[in-house]
Amino acid sequence: MTTLIIGGSGFLGAELIRQATAAQQTTAATYATRPGNASQAAWYHLDLRDVARLDAVMTEVSPRLVINASSGGADWAVTAQAPIRLAMTAARQGVRLVHVSSDAVFSGARVHYDESSLPDPITPYGAAKAAAETGVLAVYPEALVARTSLIIGDGGSAHERLVHELAAGTRDGTLFTDDFRCPVHVADLAAALLELASGNSSGIHHVAGPDAVSRHELGVLIARRDGLDASRLPTGLRADSPLSGALDVRLDSRATQRRLSTTLRGAREFCEAPRWAGPSAHE
């Protein structure tokens, strides 16, 4: 079986490639700007807005599974429209599809969100992700949409780099104490996505950690894990800032967790544990 990772050069994409190839899956991956470092994967340049190129890559690779881990920010053509075209192609070819979405589809008004909660985005990015979810499942009901939250690793994520730069005083910024999410470790997320893909589940699934932490608390956890001075991390309130976005979005992933042998660890656990060094029993 060939697995195709859309957005393989990204943070999550790279971990999906690592785990898929470790499981002896033939793996191909796409990139928009430059290929990733994984030599085990066959790399294909792909602009998701190019319908002809998308069809060509899907035909050449002939995958049995496609995981869309791409990120186009608030670009409507990439984030909203392109996943729908991908789903149409996957449906036509009878390919298993997992589309990765985000907790940005919610406003935070309800705070706690399970899979039955209806999207009510308040940012352009959230609106694009919500449109993609709706479109993907409309054209391919057998697809699986996995909403997740802040993705953390062992030093490679944007959130971790921010904490290091703030602690070093090389970057201006604030870690909000009133902005809550449910972070997930990239290794857990990738393992869960691959496990879900191996079954026949479809529709919306939440795949996030069980701990709701503020961005500041997450920063403190990362700083302590990495031997940084957490007292140097600047704090503030998102409510007092000009930045748009939800204040408190907590994905309830319990229904998905019951389906999985992979454990979705909380931030307080994976930030206190030794740095992740390879597949383990929790996968």
mmCIF file of N, CA, C and O in Angstrom, residues 47-114:
data_model
loop_
_atom_site.group_PDB
_atom_site.id
_atom_site.type_symbol
_atom_site.label_atom_id
_atom_site.label_comp_id
_atom_site.label_asym_id
_atom_site.label_seq_id
_atom_site.Cartn_x
_atom_site.Cartn_y
_atom_site.Cartn_z
ATOM 1 N N ASP A 47 1.360 22.247 -6.202
ATOM 2 C CA ASP A 47 0.574 23.417 -5.814
ATOM 3 C C ASP A 47 -0.875 22.949 -5.826
ATOM 4 O O ASP A 47 -1.414 22.604 -6.884
ATOM 5 N N LEU A 48 -1.480 22.910 -4.658
ATOM 6 C CA LEU A 48 -2.826 22.340 -4.545
ATOM 7 C C LEU A 48 -3.857 23.089 -5.382
ATOM 8 O O LEU A 48 -4.945 22.572 -5.641
ATOM 9 N N ARG A 49 -3.525 24.293 -5.807
ATOM 10 C CA ARG A 49 -4.457 25.048 -6.654
ATOM 11 C C ARG A 49 -4.424 24.583 -8.106
ATOM 12 O O ARG A 49 -5.299 24.947 -8.890
ATOM 13 N N ASP A 50 -3.425 23.771 -8.456
ATOM 14 C CA ASP A 50 -3.236 23.294 -9.831
ATOM 15 C C ASP A 50 -3.954 21.948 -9.978
ATOM 16 O O ASP A 50 -3.422 20.895 -9.609
ATOM 17 N N VAL A 51 -5.155 21.988 -10.519
ATOM 18 C CA VAL A 51 -5.976 20.778 -10.609
ATOM 19 C C VAL A 51 -5.315 19.721 -11.482
ATOM 20 O O VAL A 51 -5.302 18.525 -11.149
ATOM 21 N N ALA A 52 -4.732 20.136 -12.602
ATOM 22 C CA ALA A 52 -4.095 19.178 -13.507
ATOM 23 C C ALA A 52 -2.916 18.492 -12.832
ATOM 24 O O ALA A 52 -2.721 17.279 -12.973
ATOM 25 N N ARG A 53 -2.133 19.261 -12.076
ATOM 26 C CA ARG A 53 -0.975 18.679 -11.386
ATOM 27 C C ARG A 53 -1.437 17.731 -10.280
ATOM 28 O O ARG A 53 -0.841 16.663 -10.084
ATOM 29 N N LEU A 54 -2.494 18.105 -9.571
ATOM 30 C CA LEU A 54 -3.029 17.223 -8.538
ATOM 31 C C LEU A 54 -3.451 15.890 -9.133
ATOM 32 O O LEU A 54 -3.103 14.818 -8.611
ATOM 33 N N ASP A 55 -4.169 15.935 -10.240
ATOM 34 C CA ASP A 55 -4.599 14.697 -10.891
ATOM 35 C C ASP A 55 -3.402 13.877 -11.352
ATOM 36 O O ASP A 55 -3.403 12.644 -11.236
ATOM 37 N N ALA A 56 -2.365 14.559 -11.855
ATOM 38 C CA ALA A 56 -1.180 13.861 -12.353
ATOM 39 C C ALA A 56 -0.447 13.153 -11.221
ATOM 40 O O ALA A 56 -0.015 11.997 -11.367
ATOM 41 N N VAL A 57 -0.293 13.828 -10.072
ATOM 42 C CA VAL A 57 0.401 13.227 -8.937
ATOM 43 C C VAL A 57 -0.398 12.044 -8.411
ATOM 44 O O VAL A 57 0.164 10.967 -8.133
ATOM 45 N N MET A 58 -1.697 12.193 -8.264
ATOM 46 C CA MET A 58 -2.531 11.100 -7.766
ATOM 47 C C MET A 58 -2.482 9.901 -8.708
ATOM 48 O O MET A 58 -2.434 8.746 -8.258
ATOM 49 N N THR A 59 -2.450 10.156 -9.996
ATOM 50 C CA THR A 59 -2.396 9.060 -10.965
ATOM 51 C C THR A 59 -1.052 8.365 -10.926
ATOM 52 O O THR A 59 -0.969 7.126 -10.943
ATOM 53 N N GLU A 60 0.030 9.152 -10.852
ATOM 54 C CA GLU A 60 1.373 8.562 -10.850
ATOM 55 C C GLU A 60 1.642 7.776 -9.576
ATOM 56 O O GLU A 60 2.185 6.672 -9.620
ATOM 57 N N VAL A 61 1.258 8.338 -8.427
ATOM 58 C CA VAL A 61 1.517 7.671 -7.151
ATOM 59 C C VAL A 61 0.574 6.494 -6.945
ATOM 60 O O VAL A 61 0.954 5.463 -6.385
ATOM 61 N N SER A 62 -0.662 6.640 -7.368
ATOM 62 C CA SER A 62 -1.696 5.621 -7.197
ATOM 63 C C SER A 62 -1.776 5.144 -5.750
ATOM 64 O O SER A 62 -1.642 3.953 -5.457
ATOM 65 N N PRO A 63 -2.014 6.091 -4.813
ATOM 66 C CA PRO A 63 -2.007 5.711 -3.394
ATOM 67 C C PRO A 63 -3.268 4.971 -2.994
ATOM 68 O O PRO A 63 -4.314 5.083 -3.637
ATOM 69 N N ARG A 64 -3.160 4.228 -1.900
ATOM 70 C CA ARG A 64 -4.339 3.643 -1.266
ATOM 71 C C ARG A 64 -4.835 4.550 -0.149
ATOM 72 O O ARG A 64 -5.991 4.451 0.261
ATOM 73 N N LEU A 65 -3.947 5.415 0.364
ATOM 74 C CA LEU A 65 -4.283 6.327 1.456
ATOM 75 C C LEU A 65 -3.656 7.681 1.178
ATOM 76 O O LEU A 65 -2.496 7.772 0.797
ATOM 77 N N VAL A 66 -4.438 8.747 1.376
ATOM 78 C CA VAL A 66 -3.936 10.116 1.301
ATOM 79 C C VAL A 66 -4.248 10.806 2.621
ATOM 80 O O VAL A 66 -5.389 10.764 3.098
ATOM 81 N N ILE A 67 -3.223 11.416 3.228
ATOM 82 C CA ILE A 67 -3.422 12.234 4.416
ATOM 83 C C ILE A 67 -3.068 13.671 4.054
ATOM 84 O O ILE A 67 -1.928 13.948 3.664
ATOM 85 N N ASN A 68 -4.038 14.550 4.168
ATOM 86 C CA ASN A 68 -3.812 15.945 3.828
ATOM 87 C C ASN A 68 -3.396 16.707 5.080
ATOM 88 O O ASN A 68 -4.236 17.107 5.890
ATOM 89 N N ALA A 69 -2.083 16.919 5.230
ATOM 90 C CA ALA A 69 -1.537 17.645 6.375
ATOM 91 C C ALA A 69 -1.013 19.009 5.948
ATOM 92 O O ALA A 69 -0.202 19.616 6.639
ATOM 93 N N SER A 70 -1.486 19.505 4.808
ATOM 94 C CA SER A 70 -1.004 20.787 4.286
ATOM 95 C C SER A 70 -1.577 21.947 5.087
ATOM 96 O O SER A 70 -2.602 21.816 5.760
ATOM 97 N N SER A 71 -0.895 23.083 4.993
ATOM 98 C CA SER A 71 -1.354 24.283 5.680
ATOM 99 C C SER A 71 -1.166 25.472 4.762
ATOM 100 O O SER A 71 -0.053 25.771 4.336
ATOM 101 N N GLY A 72 -2.261 26.132 4.468
ATOM 102 C CA GLY A 72 -2.188 27.299 3.603
ATOM 103 C C GLY A 72 -2.574 28.581 4.307
ATOM 104 O O GLY A 72 -2.826 29.600 3.653
ATOM 105 N N GLY A 73 -2.619 28.550 5.640
ATOM 106 C CA GLY A 73 -3.013 29.734 6.379
ATOM 107 C C GLY A 73 -4.407 30.180 5.983
ATOM 108 O O GLY A 73 -5.312 29.372 5.789
ATOM 109 N N ALA A 74 -4.591 31.487 5.842
ATOM 110 C CA ALA A 74 -5.901 32.033 5.510
ATOM 111 C C ALA A 74 -6.136 32.130 4.007
ATOM 112 O O ALA A 74 -7.138 32.707 3.584
ATOM 113 N N ASP A 75 -5.224 31.560 3.207
ATOM 114 C CA ASP A 75 -5.390 31.575 1.746
ATOM 115 C C ASP A 75 -6.578 30.687 1.384
ATOM 116 O O ASP A 75 -6.510 29.472 1.478
ATOM 117 N N TRP A 76 -7.665 31.307 0.952
ATOM 118 C CA TRP A 76 -8.908 30.569 0.699
ATOM 119 C C TRP A 76 -8.725 29.496 -0.369
ATOM 120 O O TRP A 76 -9.247 28.384 -0.242
ATOM 121 N N ALA A 77 -7.971 29.816 -1.418
ATOM 122 C CA ALA A 77 -7.796 28.868 -2.517
ATOM 123 C C ALA A 77 -7.079 27.606 -2.053
ATOM 124 O O ALA A 77 -7.418 26.495 -2.482
ATOM 125 N N VAL A 78 -6.101 27.756 -1.161
ATOM 126 C CA VAL A 78 -5.319 26.615 -0.693
ATOM 127 C C VAL A 78 -6.016 25.889 0.451
ATOM 128 O O VAL A 78 -6.105 24.661 0.466
ATOM 129 N N THR A 79 -6.511 26.643 1.425
ATOM 130 C CA THR A 79 -7.028 26.050 2.653
ATOM 131 C C THR A 79 -8.470 25.596 2.548
ATOM 132 O O THR A 79 -8.858 24.598 3.169
ATOM 133 N N ALA A 80 -9.279 26.290 1.768
ATOM 134 C CA ALA A 80 -10.694 25.932 1.649
ATOM 135 C C ALA A 80 -10.997 25.147 0.384
ATOM 136 O O ALA A 80 -11.599 24.067 0.435
ATOM 137 N N GLN A 81 -10.588 25.664 -0.764
ATOM 138 C CA GLN A 81 -10.996 25.064 -2.033
ATOM 139 C C GLN A 81 -10.163 23.839 -2.415
ATOM 140 O O GLN A 81 -10.723 22.838 -2.903
ATOM 141 N N ALA A 82 -8.855 23.897 -2.203
ATOM 142 C CA ALA A 82 -7.990 22.795 -2.650
ATOM 143 C C ALA A 82 -8.324 21.461 -1.980
ATOM 144 O O ALA A 82 -8.336 20.422 -2.657
ATOM 145 N N PRO A 83 -8.593 21.423 -0.656
ATOM 146 C CA PRO A 83 -8.953 20.137 -0.056
ATOM 147 C C PRO A 83 -10.210 19.519 -0.663
ATOM 148 O O PRO A 83 -10.334 18.281 -0.715
ATOM 149 N N ILE A 84 -11.137 20.349 -1.115
ATOM 150 C CA ILE A 84 -12.350 19.823 -1.734
ATOM 151 C C ILE A 84 -12.015 19.168 -3.071
ATOM 152 O O ILE A 84 -12.509 18.080 -3.395
ATOM 153 N N ARG A 85 -11.130 19.805 -3.839
ATOM 154 C CA ARG A 85 -10.698 19.185 -5.101
ATOM 155 C C ARG A 85 -9.958 17.885 -4.839
ATOM 156 O O ARG A 85 -10.124 16.899 -5.570
ATOM 157 N N LEU A 86 -9.140 17.870 -3.793
ATOM 158 C CA LEU A 86 -8.440 16.642 -3.422
ATOM 159 C C LEU A 86 -9.438 15.547 -3.057
ATOM 160 O O LEU A 86 -9.281 14.388 -3.469
ATOM 161 N N ALA A 87 -10.461 15.901 -2.306
ATOM 162 C CA ALA A 87 -11.474 14.921 -1.916
ATOM 163 C C ALA A 87 -12.227 14.394 -3.132
ATOM 164 O O ALA A 87 -12.544 13.188 -3.205
ATOM 165 N N MET A 88 -12.513 15.258 -4.096
ATOM 166 C CA MET A 88 -13.188 14.813 -5.316
ATOM 167 C C MET A 88 -12.329 13.812 -6.075
ATOM 168 O O MET A 88 -12.820 12.792 -6.567
ATOM 169 N N THR A 89 -11.021 14.091 -6.146
ATOM 170 C CA THR A 89 -10.107 13.174 -6.829
ATOM 171 C C THR A 89 -10.008 11.858 -6.086
ATOM 172 O O THR A 89 -10.033 10.778 -6.689
ATOM 173 N N ALA A 90 -9.883 11.929 -4.744
ATOM 174 C CA ALA A 90 -9.795 10.706 -3.938
ATOM 175 C C ALA A 90 -11.062 9.870 -4.072
ATOM 176 O O ALA A 90 -10.997 8.636 -4.190
ATOM 177 N N ALA A 91 -12.216 10.521 -4.078
ATOM 178 C CA ALA A 91 -13.479 9.792 -4.222
ATOM 179 C C ALA A 91 -13.558 9.118 -5.581
ATOM 180 O O ALA A 91 -13.992 7.957 -5.691
ATOM 181 N N ARG A 92 -13.150 9.820 -6.606
ATOM 182 C CA ARG A 92 -13.202 9.268 -7.965
ATOM 183 C C ARG A 92 -12.300 8.053 -8.104
ATOM 184 O O ARG A 92 -12.634 7.086 -8.798
ATOM 185 N N GLN A 93 -11.151 8.081 -7.424
ATOM 186 C CA GLN A 93 -10.189 6.985 -7.519
ATOM 187 C C GLN A 93 -10.380 5.936 -6.433
ATOM 188 O O GLN A 93 -9.667 4.929 -6.410
ATOM 189 N N GLY A 94 -11.331 6.161 -5.524
ATOM 190 C CA GLY A 94 -11.577 5.190 -4.462
ATOM 191 C C GLY A 94 -10.451 5.102 -3.449
ATOM 192 O O GLY A 94 -10.157 4.027 -2.919
ATOM 193 N N VAL A 95 -9.840 6.256 -3.147
ATOM 194 C CA VAL A 95 -8.686 6.314 -2.249
ATOM 195 C C VAL A 95 -9.139 6.738 -0.856
ATOM 196 O O VAL A 95 -9.954 7.656 -0.709
ATOM 197 N N ARG A 96 -8.645 6.092 0.163
ATOM 198 C CA ARG A 96 -8.924 6.478 1.547
ATOM 199 C C ARG A 96 -8.347 7.865 1.793
ATOM 200 O O ARG A 96 -7.196 8.140 1.451
ATOM 201 N N LEU A 97 -9.132 8.773 2.404
ATOM 202 C CA LEU A 97 -8.688 10.153 2.624
ATOM 203 C C LEU A 97 -8.868 10.551 4.079
ATOM 204 O O LEU A 97 -9.948 10.387 4.658
ATOM 205 N N VAL A 98 -7.794 11.098 4.661
ATOM 206 C CA VAL A 98 -7.836 11.717 5.979
ATOM 207 C C VAL A 98 -7.448 13.181 5.799
ATOM 208 O O VAL A 98 -6.364 13.490 5.307
ATOM 209 N N HIS A 99 -8.340 14.076 6.184
ATOM 210 C CA HIS A 99 -8.095 15.512 6.066
ATOM 211 C C HIS A 99 -7.903 16.099 7.459
ATOM 212 O O HIS A 99 -8.755 15.929 8.334
ATOM 213 N N VAL A 100 -6.781 16.790 7.677
ATOM 214 C CA VAL A 100 -6.480 17.356 8.990
ATOM 215 C C VAL A 100 -7.046 18.771 9.078
ATOM 216 O O VAL A 100 -6.722 19.640 8.269
ATOM 217 N N SER A 101 -7.906 18.979 10.073
ATOM 218 C CA SER A 101 -8.501 20.285 10.293
ATOM 219 C C SER A 101 -8.013 20.851 11.623
ATOM 220 O O SER A 101 -7.038 20.362 12.199
ATOM 221 N N SER A 102 -8.708 21.873 12.119
ATOM 222 C CA SER A 102 -8.184 22.664 13.234
ATOM 223 C C SER A 102 -9.285 23.084 14.193
ATOM 224 O O SER A 102 -10.460 23.219 13.808
ATOM 225 N N ASP A 103 -8.878 23.349 15.446
ATOM 226 C CA ASP A 103 -9.830 23.907 16.405
ATOM 227 C C ASP A 103 -10.177 25.360 16.088
ATOM 228 O O ASP A 103 -11.058 25.949 16.720
ATOM 229 N N ALA A 104 -9.525 25.934 15.077
ATOM 230 C CA ALA A 104 -9.836 27.307 14.658
ATOM 231 C C ALA A 104 -11.224 27.420 14.045
ATOM 232 O O ALA A 104 -11.708 28.541 13.812
ATOM 233 N N VAL A 105 -11.882 26.290 13.793
ATOM 234 C CA VAL A 105 -13.249 26.355 13.248
ATOM 235 C C VAL A 105 -14.250 26.796 14.315
ATOM 236 O O VAL A 105 -15.421 27.031 13.993
ATOM 237 N N PHE A 106 -13.805 26.932 15.575
ATOM 238 C CA PHE A 106 -14.708 27.307 16.658
ATOM 239 C C PHE A 106 -14.385 28.693 17.207
ATOM 240 O O PHE A 106 -13.228 29.118 17.215
ATOM 241 N N SER A 107 -15.413 29.364 17.718
ATOM 242 C CA SER A 107 -15.268 30.730 18.230
ATOM 243 C C SER A 107 -14.806 30.782 19.678
ATOM 244 O O SER A 107 -14.317 31.808 20.146
ATOM 245 N N GLY A 108 -14.989 29.691 20.425
ATOM 246 C CA GLY A 108 -14.692 29.688 21.844
ATOM 247 C C GLY A 108 -15.886 30.057 22.710
ATOM 248 O O GLY A 108 -15.800 30.013 23.939
ATOM 249 N N ALA A 109 -17.009 30.405 22.096
ATOM 250 C CA ALA A 109 -18.189 30.811 22.881
ATOM 251 C C ALA A 109 -18.677 29.692 23.787
ATOM 252 O O ALA A 109 -19.161 29.944 24.905
ATOM 253 N N ARG A 110 -18.549 28.449 23.325
ATOM 254 C CA ARG A 110 -19.016 27.304 24.125
ATOM 255 C C ARG A 110 -17.916 26.705 24.986
ATOM 256 O O ARG A 110 -18.180 25.907 25.886
ATOM 257 N N VAL A 111 -16.662 27.022 24.699
ATOM 258 C CA VAL A 111 -15.468 26.523 25.395
ATOM 259 C C VAL A 111 -15.217 25.049 25.090
ATOM 260 O O VAL A 111 -14.171 24.681 24.549
ATOM 261 N N HIS A 112 -16.147 24.183 25.440
ATOM 262 C CA HIS A 112 -15.965 22.738 25.259
ATOM 263 C C HIS A 112 -16.669 22.292 23.971
ATOM 264 O O HIS A 112 -17.860 22.551 23.787
ATOM 265 N N TYR A 113 -15.923 21.578 23.120
ATOM 266 C CA TYR A 113 -16.450 21.190 21.812
ATOM 267 C C TYR A 113 -16.199 19.710 21.538
ATOM 268 O O TYR A 113 -15.058 19.253 21.565
ATOM 269 N N ASP A 114 -17.280 18.972 21.277
ATOM 270 C CA ASP A 114 -17.123 17.606 20.808
ATOM 271 C C ASP A 114 -17.452 17.559 19.312
ATOM 272 O O ASP A 114 -17.677 18.596 18.673
#
